[in-house]
Amino acid sequence: MNYKEIFAINNTHFNKLNNNNFNSELKFHLNNFDYYEPELIDDFYFKYFLRELLIEIDVLEVEGFISYHYYESLKKKTYLDVLEYKIIPKIKDVILRASVSMSEGGYGEIKLEDGFIKKDGIILKPNYEDEMIYHIVGWNKLHEDIKVREEMVFRFIQNNRSGSKKPKLTWSGKPAHLAYFVGQLIEENFIEPPRKADGDINQNQLSQLILNTFNFTRKIPSIETLKKYSNLDSEKFEKLDENFKKHDFHIPNSKLLE
């Protein structure tokens, strides 16, 4: 199965990336290794996504990661299907089979750049293969951590399966402006946002709530875009705030209107 339209994959090949075309807004994107085709293993991007989800992404960023790929996906329903019928079962398999392994490969392998190898006419990345995932989880005793990630994926599926049938408001302006207004309404105590255990605003969850509440007549914004424009401490918010204030835009604090 080809996963290129399901997950968010950088348009620029990894071997062409440099400081000039690096975009921090694409931190959840999967790197593009299509230059290894047609020998690249068929389910490479599935294995890559799974490795990121279970090992590389901090557990506090899992919700943002899976949300990002959902809203950037060209096939959202298929993405949810992949999460439910392939990712969830694979996570259960990892929990069941995780164990320390000291086996070494190497026989008949040709080493390539970027951690890839070619074996029996197939190009793959050993770090993304099942045996390595089992080993890392077993060695580091990550079973409980993986279970938490599984629960997050399950909740995301449930929320978006049911949420897709709920009516939404339609936003016809720029998505950045909507995020800015939400940030302002939070600042002036009109909206209580979702918060983390330490009391800080959960920007990932807030951005997801915006996406779950509104349809957009323009391009659907990414989680990262909404986070930047709704966060009062971000440079993007500050620039937009200056522009709105030039046009005499102001929201008074809710307590002043009581």
PDB file of C-alpha atoms in Angstrom:
ATOM      1  CA  MET A   1       0.000   0.000   0.000  1.00  0.00           C
ATOM      2  CA  ASN A   2       1.241   3.504  -0.849  1.00  0.00           C
ATOM      3  CA  TYR A   3       0.974   5.843   2.153  1.00  0.00           C
ATOM      4  CA  LYS A   4       2.135   9.048   0.457  1.00  0.00           C
ATOM      5  CA  GLU A   5      -1.341  10.604   0.310  1.00  0.00           C
ATOM      6  CA  ILE A   6      -2.222   9.470   3.822  1.00  0.00           C
ATOM      7  CA  PHE A   7       0.636  10.885   5.885  1.00  0.00           C
ATOM      8  CA  ALA A   8       2.194  14.364   5.687  1.00  0.00           C
ATOM      9  CA  ILE A   9       5.463  13.982   3.765  1.00  0.00           C
ATOM     10  CA  ASN A  10       7.891  16.771   2.933  1.00  0.00           C
ATOM     11  CA  ASN A  11       7.836  17.726  -0.749  1.00  0.00           C
ATOM     12  CA  THR A  12      11.621  18.186  -0.795  1.00  0.00           C
ATOM     13  CA  HIS A  13      13.781  15.069  -0.875  1.00  0.00           C
ATOM     14  CA  PHE A  14      15.775  14.600   2.320  1.00  0.00           C
ATOM     15  CA  ASN A  15      19.113  14.626   0.451  1.00  0.00           C
ATOM     16  CA  LYS A  16      18.220  18.079  -0.929  1.00  0.00           C
ATOM     17  CA  LEU A  17      17.350  19.681   2.404  1.00  0.00           C
ATOM     18  CA  ASN A  18      19.613  22.392   3.776  1.00  0.00           C
ATOM     19  CA  ASN A  19      19.402  25.357   6.133  1.00  0.00           C
ATOM     20  CA  ASN A  20      17.844  27.486   3.398  1.00  0.00           C
ATOM     21  CA  ASN A  21      14.805  25.296   2.787  1.00  0.00           C
ATOM     22  CA  PHE A  22      14.336  23.929   6.311  1.00  0.00           C
ATOM     23  CA  ASN A  23      10.926  24.907   7.688  1.00  0.00           C
ATOM     24  CA  SER A  24      10.336  24.558  11.435  1.00  0.00           C
ATOM     25  CA  GLU A  25       6.570  24.484  10.811  1.00  0.00           C
ATOM     26  CA  LEU A  26       7.055  21.082   9.176  1.00  0.00           C
ATOM     27  CA  LYS A  27       8.576  19.431  12.241  1.00  0.00           C
ATOM     28  CA  PHE A  28       5.899  16.714  12.247  1.00  0.00           C
ATOM     29  CA  HIS A  29       6.284  16.039   8.521  1.00  0.00           C
ATOM     30  CA  LEU A  30       7.945  12.790   7.507  1.00  0.00           C
ATOM     31  CA  ASN A  31      11.124  13.269   5.512  1.00  0.00           C
ATOM     32  CA  ASN A  32      10.937  12.371   1.834  1.00  0.00           C
ATOM     33  CA  PHE A  33      13.092   9.397   0.802  1.00  0.00           C
ATOM     34  CA  ASP A  34      11.461   8.768  -2.574  1.00  0.00           C
ATOM     35  CA  TYR A  35      14.860   9.006  -4.248  1.00  0.00           C
ATOM     36  CA  TYR A  36      15.365   5.391  -3.159  1.00  0.00           C
ATOM     37  CA  GLU A  37      12.438   4.228  -5.274  1.00  0.00           C
ATOM     38  CA  PRO A  38      11.558   1.901  -6.919  1.00  0.00           C
ATOM     39  CA  GLU A  39      13.525  -0.425  -4.594  1.00  0.00           C
ATOM     40  CA  LEU A  40      12.239   1.300  -1.440  1.00  0.00           C
ATOM     41  CA  ILE A  41      10.169  -1.147   0.615  1.00  0.00           C
ATOM     42  CA  ASP A  42       6.437  -0.732  -0.075  1.00  0.00           C
ATOM     43  CA  ASP A  43       5.283   0.145   3.435  1.00  0.00           C
ATOM     44  CA  PHE A  44       8.278   2.339   4.276  1.00  0.00           C
ATOM     45  CA  TYR A  45       6.242   5.406   5.267  1.00  0.00           C
ATOM     46  CA  PHE A  46       3.968   3.306   7.486  1.00  0.00           C
ATOM     47  CA  LYS A  47       7.039   1.980   9.332  1.00  0.00           C
ATOM     48  CA  TYR A  48       8.479   5.504   9.499  1.00  0.00           C
ATOM     49  CA  PHE A  49       5.241   6.934  10.926  1.00  0.00           C
ATOM     50  CA  LEU A  50       5.042   4.126  13.514  1.00  0.00           C
ATOM     51  CA  ARG A  51       8.633   4.699  14.656  1.00  0.00           C
ATOM     52  CA  GLU A  52       7.958   8.428  15.089  1.00  0.00           C
ATOM     53  CA  LEU A  53       4.699   7.772  16.940  1.00  0.00           C
ATOM     54  CA  LEU A  54       6.086   5.186  19.372  1.00  0.00           C
ATOM     55  CA  ILE A  55       9.738   6.152  19.828  1.00  0.00           C
ATOM     56  CA  GLU A  56      10.817   9.534  18.504  1.00  0.00           C
ATOM     57  CA  ILE A  57       7.903  11.812  19.458  1.00  0.00           C
ATOM     58  CA  ASP A  58       7.665  12.832  23.107  1.00  0.00           C
ATOM     59  CA  VAL A  59       4.469  11.505  24.660  1.00  0.00           C
ATOM     60  CA  LEU A  60       3.361  15.106  25.295  1.00  0.00           C
ATOM     61  CA  GLU A  61       3.465  15.748  21.545  1.00  0.00           C
ATOM     62  CA  VAL A  62       1.626  12.631  20.397  1.00  0.00           C
ATOM     63  CA  GLU A  63      -1.754  14.385  20.149  1.00  0.00           C
ATOM     64  CA  GLY A  64      -0.212  17.156  18.090  1.00  0.00           C
ATOM     65  CA  PHE A  65       1.585  14.650  15.868  1.00  0.00           C
ATOM     66  CA  ILE A  66      -1.425  12.520  14.969  1.00  0.00           C
ATOM     67  CA  SER A  67      -3.634  15.611  14.614  1.00  0.00           C
ATOM     68  CA  TYR A  68      -1.119  17.248  12.307  1.00  0.00           C
ATOM     69  CA  HIS A  69      -1.025  14.250   9.971  1.00  0.00           C
ATOM     70  CA  TYR A  70      -4.822  14.069   9.970  1.00  0.00           C
ATOM     71  CA  TYR A  71      -5.336  17.661   8.904  1.00  0.00           C
ATOM     72  CA  GLU A  72      -2.511  17.519   6.369  1.00  0.00           C
ATOM     73  CA  SER A  73      -3.679  14.181   4.922  1.00  0.00           C
ATOM     74  CA  LEU A  74      -5.133  14.110   1.424  1.00  0.00           C
ATOM     75  CA  LYS A  75      -7.264  11.117   2.451  1.00  0.00           C
ATOM     76  CA  LYS A  76      -8.556  11.798   5.945  1.00  0.00           C
ATOM     77  CA  LYS A  77     -11.000   8.886   6.134  1.00  0.00           C
ATOM     78  CA  THR A  78      -8.294   6.489   4.982  1.00  0.00           C
ATOM     79  CA  TYR A  79      -5.928   7.996   7.547  1.00  0.00           C
ATOM     80  CA  LEU A  80      -8.422   7.199  10.326  1.00  0.00           C
ATOM     81  CA  ASP A  81      -8.815   3.693   8.884  1.00  0.00           C
ATOM     82  CA  VAL A  82      -5.041   3.211   8.938  1.00  0.00           C
ATOM     83  CA  LEU A  83      -4.901   4.344  12.564  1.00  0.00           C
ATOM     84  CA  GLU A  84      -7.743   2.048  13.594  1.00  0.00           C
ATOM     85  CA  TYR A  85      -7.081  -1.076  11.554  1.00  0.00           C
ATOM     86  CA  LYS A  86      -3.302  -0.996  11.161  1.00  0.00           C
ATOM     87  CA  ILE A  87      -1.630   1.276  13.729  1.00  0.00           C
ATOM     88  CA  ILE A  88      -3.668   0.150  16.763  1.00  0.00           C
ATOM     89  CA  PRO A  89      -3.173  -3.587  16.020  1.00  0.00           C
ATOM     90  CA  LYS A  90       0.527  -2.956  15.393  1.00  0.00           C
ATOM     91  CA  ILE A  91       0.886  -1.167  18.730  1.00  0.00           C
ATOM     92  CA  LYS A  92      -0.730  -4.153  20.467  1.00  0.00           C
ATOM     93  CA  ASP A  93       1.726  -6.402  18.634  1.00  0.00           C
ATOM     94  CA  VAL A  94       4.669  -4.279  19.806  1.00  0.00           C
ATOM     95  CA  ILE A  95       3.493  -4.429  23.435  1.00  0.00           C
ATOM     96  CA  LEU A  96       3.098  -8.206  23.193  1.00  0.00           C
ATOM     97  CA  ARG A  97       6.353  -8.998  21.407  1.00  0.00           C
ATOM     98  CA  ALA A  98       8.714  -6.347  22.801  1.00  0.00           C
ATOM     99  CA  SER A  99      11.911  -7.967  24.049  1.00  0.00           C
ATOM    100  CA  VAL A 100      15.658  -7.385  24.070  1.00  0.00           C
ATOM    101  CA  SER A 101      17.424  -8.765  21.010  1.00  0.00           C
ATOM    102  CA  MET A 102      21.156  -9.081  20.464  1.00  0.00           C
ATOM    103  CA  SER A 103      20.909 -10.390  16.907  1.00  0.00           C
ATOM    104  CA  GLU A 104      22.982  -8.632  14.275  1.00  0.00           C
ATOM    105  CA  GLY A 105      22.375  -8.359  10.571  1.00  0.00           C
ATOM    106  CA  GLY A 106      24.951  -7.590   7.946  1.00  0.00           C
ATOM    107  CA  TYR A 107      25.133 -10.681   5.779  1.00  0.00           C
ATOM    108  CA  GLY A 108      24.351  -9.835   2.185  1.00  0.00           C
ATOM    109  CA  GLU A 109      23.612  -6.182   3.012  1.00  0.00           C
ATOM    110  CA  ILE A 110      24.806  -3.139   1.102  1.00  0.00           C
ATOM    111  CA  LYS A 111      25.039  -0.024   3.265  1.00  0.00           C
ATOM    112  CA  LEU A 112      23.530   3.148   1.802  1.00  0.00           C
ATOM    113  CA  GLU A 113      23.334   6.749   2.985  1.00  0.00           C
ATOM    114  CA  ASP A 114      20.906   8.041   5.639  1.00  0.00           C
ATOM    115  CA  GLY A 115      20.875   4.739   7.552  1.00  0.00           C
ATOM    116  CA  PHE A 116      19.418   2.647   4.727  1.00  0.00           C
ATOM    117  CA  ILE A 117      20.561  -0.730   3.463  1.00  0.00           C
ATOM    118  CA  LYS A 118      19.858  -2.755   0.344  1.00  0.00           C
ATOM    119  CA  LYS A 119      19.226  -6.465   0.750  1.00  0.00           C
ATOM    120  CA  ASP A 120      17.749  -8.929  -1.718  1.00  0.00           C
ATOM    121  CA  GLY A 121      16.907  -6.069  -4.070  1.00  0.00           C
ATOM    122  CA  ILE A 122      14.912  -4.155  -1.415  1.00  0.00           C
ATOM    123  CA  ILE A 123      15.946  -0.884   0.218  1.00  0.00           C
ATOM    124  CA  LEU A 124      14.905  -0.456   3.844  1.00  0.00           C
ATOM    125  CA  LYS A 125      15.942   1.264   7.051  1.00  0.00           C
ATOM    126  CA  PRO A 126      16.751  -1.248   9.825  1.00  0.00           C
ATOM    127  CA  ASN A 127      15.856   1.243  12.564  1.00  0.00           C
ATOM    128  CA  TYR A 128      12.265   1.263  11.279  1.00  0.00           C
ATOM    129  CA  GLU A 129      11.833  -2.496  11.105  1.00  0.00           C
ATOM    130  CA  ASP A 130       9.799  -4.502  13.631  1.00  0.00           C
ATOM    131  CA  GLU A 131      12.791  -6.176  15.278  1.00  0.00           C
ATOM    132  CA  MET A 132      14.344  -2.838  16.201  1.00  0.00           C
ATOM    133  CA  ILE A 133      11.052  -1.474  17.577  1.00  0.00           C
ATOM    134  CA  TYR A 134      10.589  -4.618  19.701  1.00  0.00           C
ATOM    135  CA  HIS A 135      14.162  -4.278  20.970  1.00  0.00           C
ATOM    136  CA  ILE A 136      13.934  -0.571  21.879  1.00  0.00           C
ATOM    137  CA  VAL A 137      10.635  -1.003  23.722  1.00  0.00           C
ATOM    138  CA  GLY A 138      11.910  -4.113  25.522  1.00  0.00           C
ATOM    139  CA  TRP A 139      15.327  -2.674  26.410  1.00  0.00           C
ATOM    140  CA  ASN A 140      13.927   0.587  27.759  1.00  0.00           C
ATOM    141  CA  LYS A 141      10.854  -1.034  29.355  1.00  0.00           C
ATOM    142  CA  LEU A 142       8.496   1.283  27.489  1.00  0.00           C
ATOM    143  CA  HIS A 143       5.425  -0.966  27.657  1.00  0.00           C
ATOM    144  CA  GLU A 144       3.369   1.422  29.805  1.00  0.00           C
ATOM    145  CA  ASP A 145       4.434   4.418  27.731  1.00  0.00           C
ATOM    146  CA  ILE A 146       3.335   2.616  24.544  1.00  0.00           C
ATOM    147  CA  LYS A 147      -0.035   1.803  26.134  1.00  0.00           C
ATOM    148  CA  VAL A 148      -0.575   5.511  26.871  1.00  0.00           C
ATOM    149  CA  ARG A 149       0.188   6.320  23.227  1.00  0.00           C
ATOM    150  CA  GLU A 150      -2.259   3.648  22.113  1.00  0.00           C
ATOM    151  CA  GLU A 151      -4.989   5.237  24.247  1.00  0.00           C
ATOM    152  CA  MET A 152      -4.258   8.640  22.702  1.00  0.00           C
ATOM    153  CA  VAL A 153      -4.583   7.227  19.195  1.00  0.00           C
ATOM    154  CA  PHE A 154      -7.812   5.448  20.139  1.00  0.00           C
ATOM    155  CA  ARG A 155      -9.353   8.643  21.594  1.00  0.00           C
ATOM    156  CA  PHE A 156      -8.340  10.584  18.512  1.00  0.00           C
ATOM    157  CA  ILE A 157     -10.060   8.052  16.261  1.00  0.00           C
ATOM    158  CA  GLN A 158     -13.224   8.105  18.346  1.00  0.00           C
ATOM    159  CA  ASN A 159     -13.368  11.894  18.479  1.00  0.00           C
ATOM    160  CA  ASN A 160     -12.900  12.317  14.751  1.00  0.00           C
ATOM    161  CA  ARG A 161     -15.155   9.452  13.691  1.00  0.00           C
ATOM    162  CA  SER A 162     -18.071  10.912  15.647  1.00  0.00           C
ATOM    163  CA  GLY A 163     -17.036  14.533  15.199  1.00  0.00           C
ATOM    164  CA  SER A 164     -17.159  14.293  11.412  1.00  0.00           C
ATOM    165  CA  LYS A 165     -20.967  14.044  11.570  1.00  0.00           C
ATOM    166  CA  LYS A 166     -21.455  17.018  13.886  1.00  0.00           C
ATOM    167  CA  PRO A 167     -22.462  20.375  12.388  1.00  0.00           C
ATOM    168  CA  LYS A 168     -19.819  23.086  12.443  1.00  0.00           C
ATOM    169  CA  LEU A 169     -19.604  26.824  12.073  1.00  0.00           C
ATOM    170  CA  THR A 170     -18.010  28.018   8.831  1.00  0.00           C
ATOM    171  CA  TRP A 171     -15.133  30.501   8.931  1.00  0.00           C
ATOM    172  CA  SER A 172     -14.799  32.451   5.691  1.00  0.00           C
ATOM    173  CA  GLY A 173     -11.880  34.685   6.699  1.00  0.00           C
ATOM    174  CA  LYS A 174      -8.209  33.879   7.092  1.00  0.00           C
ATOM    175  CA  PRO A 175      -7.620  30.978   9.530  1.00  0.00           C
ATOM    176  CA  ALA A 176      -4.850  33.018  11.180  1.00  0.00           C
ATOM    177  CA  HIS A 177      -7.399  35.688  12.089  1.00  0.00           C
ATOM    178  CA  LEU A 178      -9.681  33.125  13.712  1.00  0.00           C
ATOM    179  CA  ALA A 179      -6.797  31.809  15.810  1.00  0.00           C
ATOM    180  CA  TYR A 180      -5.913  35.395  16.777  1.00  0.00           C
ATOM    181  CA  PHE A 181      -9.496  36.129  17.888  1.00  0.00           C
ATOM    182  CA  VAL A 182      -9.574  32.957  19.987  1.00  0.00           C
ATOM    183  CA  GLY A 183      -6.293  33.963  21.618  1.00  0.00           C
ATOM    184  CA  GLN A 184      -7.678  37.405  22.392  1.00  0.00           C
ATOM    185  CA  LEU A 185     -10.914  36.011  23.826  1.00  0.00           C
ATOM    186  CA  ILE A 186      -8.890  33.729  26.081  1.00  0.00           C
ATOM    187  CA  GLU A 187      -6.709  36.625  27.226  1.00  0.00           C
ATOM    188  CA  GLU A 188      -9.768  38.724  28.115  1.00  0.00           C
ATOM    189  CA  ASN A 189     -11.472  35.865  30.019  1.00  0.00           C
ATOM    190  CA  PHE A 190     -14.274  35.142  27.551  1.00  0.00           C
ATOM    191  CA  ILE A 191     -13.028  31.600  26.825  1.00  0.00           C
ATOM    192  CA  GLU A 192     -11.494  29.085  29.201  1.00  0.00           C
ATOM    193  CA  PRO A 193      -8.963  27.057  27.182  1.00  0.00           C
ATOM    194  CA  PRO A 194      -7.805  23.494  27.805  1.00  0.00           C
ATOM    195  CA  ARG A 195      -4.834  23.469  30.140  1.00  0.00           C
ATOM    196  CA  LYS A 196      -1.939  21.189  30.997  1.00  0.00           C
ATOM    197  CA  ALA A 197      -1.278  19.865  34.483  1.00  0.00           C
ATOM    198  CA  ASP A 198       1.008  22.836  35.195  1.00  0.00           C
ATOM    199  CA  GLY A 199      -1.760  25.308  34.299  1.00  0.00           C
ATOM    200  CA  ASP A 200      -0.289  26.446  30.981  1.00  0.00           C
ATOM    201  CA  ILE A 201      -2.583  26.502  27.947  1.00  0.00           C
ATOM    202  CA  ASN A 202      -2.511  23.254  25.991  1.00  0.00           C
ATOM    203  CA  GLN A 203      -1.902  24.835  22.590  1.00  0.00           C
ATOM    204  CA  ASN A 204      -2.141  21.534  20.707  1.00  0.00           C
ATOM    205  CA  GLN A 205      -5.532  20.713  22.186  1.00  0.00           C
ATOM    206  CA  LEU A 206      -6.764  24.272  21.711  1.00  0.00           C
ATOM    207  CA  SER A 207      -5.831  24.178  18.018  1.00  0.00           C
ATOM    208  CA  GLN A 208      -7.576  20.835  17.628  1.00  0.00           C
ATOM    209  CA  LEU A 209     -10.743  22.246  19.206  1.00  0.00           C
ATOM    210  CA  ILE A 210     -10.695  25.108  16.711  1.00  0.00           C
ATOM    211  CA  LEU A 211     -10.403  22.631  13.845  1.00  0.00           C
ATOM    212  CA  ASN A 212     -13.194  20.494  15.294  1.00  0.00           C
ATOM    213  CA  THR A 213     -15.513  23.505  15.644  1.00  0.00           C
ATOM    214  CA  PHE A 214     -15.076  25.236  12.289  1.00  0.00           C
ATOM    215  CA  ASN A 215     -15.203  24.454   8.611  1.00  0.00           C
ATOM    216  CA  PHE A 216     -12.966  26.654   6.472  1.00  0.00           C
ATOM    217  CA  THR A 217     -13.801  28.107   3.072  1.00  0.00           C
ATOM    218  CA  ARG A 218     -10.073  28.548   2.470  1.00  0.00           C
ATOM    219  CA  LYS A 219      -7.358  25.945   2.964  1.00  0.00           C
ATOM    220  CA  ILE A 220      -7.694  23.986   6.211  1.00  0.00           C
ATOM    221  CA  PRO A 221      -4.982  25.346   8.540  1.00  0.00           C
ATOM    222  CA  SER A 222      -2.429  23.120  10.211  1.00  0.00           C
ATOM    223  CA  ILE A 223      -2.168  22.643  13.970  1.00  0.00           C
ATOM    224  CA  GLU A 224       1.158  24.493  13.915  1.00  0.00           C
ATOM    225  CA  THR A 225      -0.362  27.537  12.183  1.00  0.00           C
ATOM    226  CA  LEU A 226      -3.219  27.810  14.668  1.00  0.00           C
ATOM    227  CA  LYS A 227      -0.832  27.407  17.591  1.00  0.00           C
ATOM    228  CA  LYS A 228       1.338  30.298  16.446  1.00  0.00           C
ATOM    229  CA  TYR A 229      -1.505  32.729  15.836  1.00  0.00           C
ATOM    230  CA  SER A 230      -3.457  31.925  19.017  1.00  0.00           C
ATOM    231  CA  ASN A 231      -0.434  32.043  21.324  1.00  0.00           C
ATOM    232  CA  LEU A 232       0.059  35.571  22.708  1.00  0.00           C
ATOM    233  CA  ASP A 233       3.767  34.927  23.208  1.00  0.00           C
ATOM    234  CA  SER A 234       4.469  34.059  19.570  1.00  0.00           C
ATOM    235  CA  GLU A 235       5.969  36.437  17.027  1.00  0.00           C
ATOM    236  CA  LYS A 236       3.155  35.655  14.570  1.00  0.00           C
ATOM    237  CA  PHE A 237       0.519  36.737  17.098  1.00  0.00           C
ATOM    238  CA  GLU A 238       2.367  39.927  17.987  1.00  0.00           C
ATOM    239  CA  LYS A 239       2.637  41.053  14.355  1.00  0.00           C
ATOM    240  CA  LEU A 240      -1.036  40.371  13.725  1.00  0.00           C
ATOM    241  CA  ASP A 241      -1.946  42.129  16.977  1.00  0.00           C
ATOM    242  CA  GLU A 242      -0.113  45.260  15.825  1.00  0.00           C
ATOM    243  CA  ASN A 243      -2.034  45.222  12.554  1.00  0.00           C
ATOM    244  CA  PHE A 244      -5.431  44.864  14.239  1.00  0.00           C
ATOM    245  CA  LYS A 245      -4.661  47.616  16.751  1.00  0.00           C
ATOM    246  CA  LYS A 246      -3.803  49.959  13.878  1.00  0.00           C
ATOM    247  CA  HIS A 247      -7.415  49.486  12.805  1.00  0.00           C
ATOM    248  CA  ASP A 248      -8.678  50.237  16.333  1.00  0.00           C
ATOM    249  CA  PHE A 249      -9.600  46.632  17.113  1.00  0.00           C
ATOM    250  CA  HIS A 250      -9.978  46.008  20.820  1.00  0.00           C
ATOM    251  CA  ILE A 251     -11.712  43.429  23.027  1.00  0.00           C
ATOM    252  CA  PRO A 252     -12.316  44.637  26.602  1.00  0.00           C
ATOM    253  CA  ASN A 253     -11.892  42.269  29.520  1.00  0.00           C
ATOM    254  CA  SER A 254     -15.091  40.374  30.301  1.00  0.00           C
ATOM    255  CA  LYS A 255     -15.093  41.677  33.883  1.00  0.00           C
ATOM    256  CA  LEU A 256     -15.419  45.254  32.615  1.00  0.00           C
ATOM    257  CA  LEU A 257     -18.720  44.355  30.955  1.00  0.00           C
ATOM    258  CA  GLU A 258     -20.381  42.751  33.963  1.00  0.00           C
TER     259      GLU A 258
END
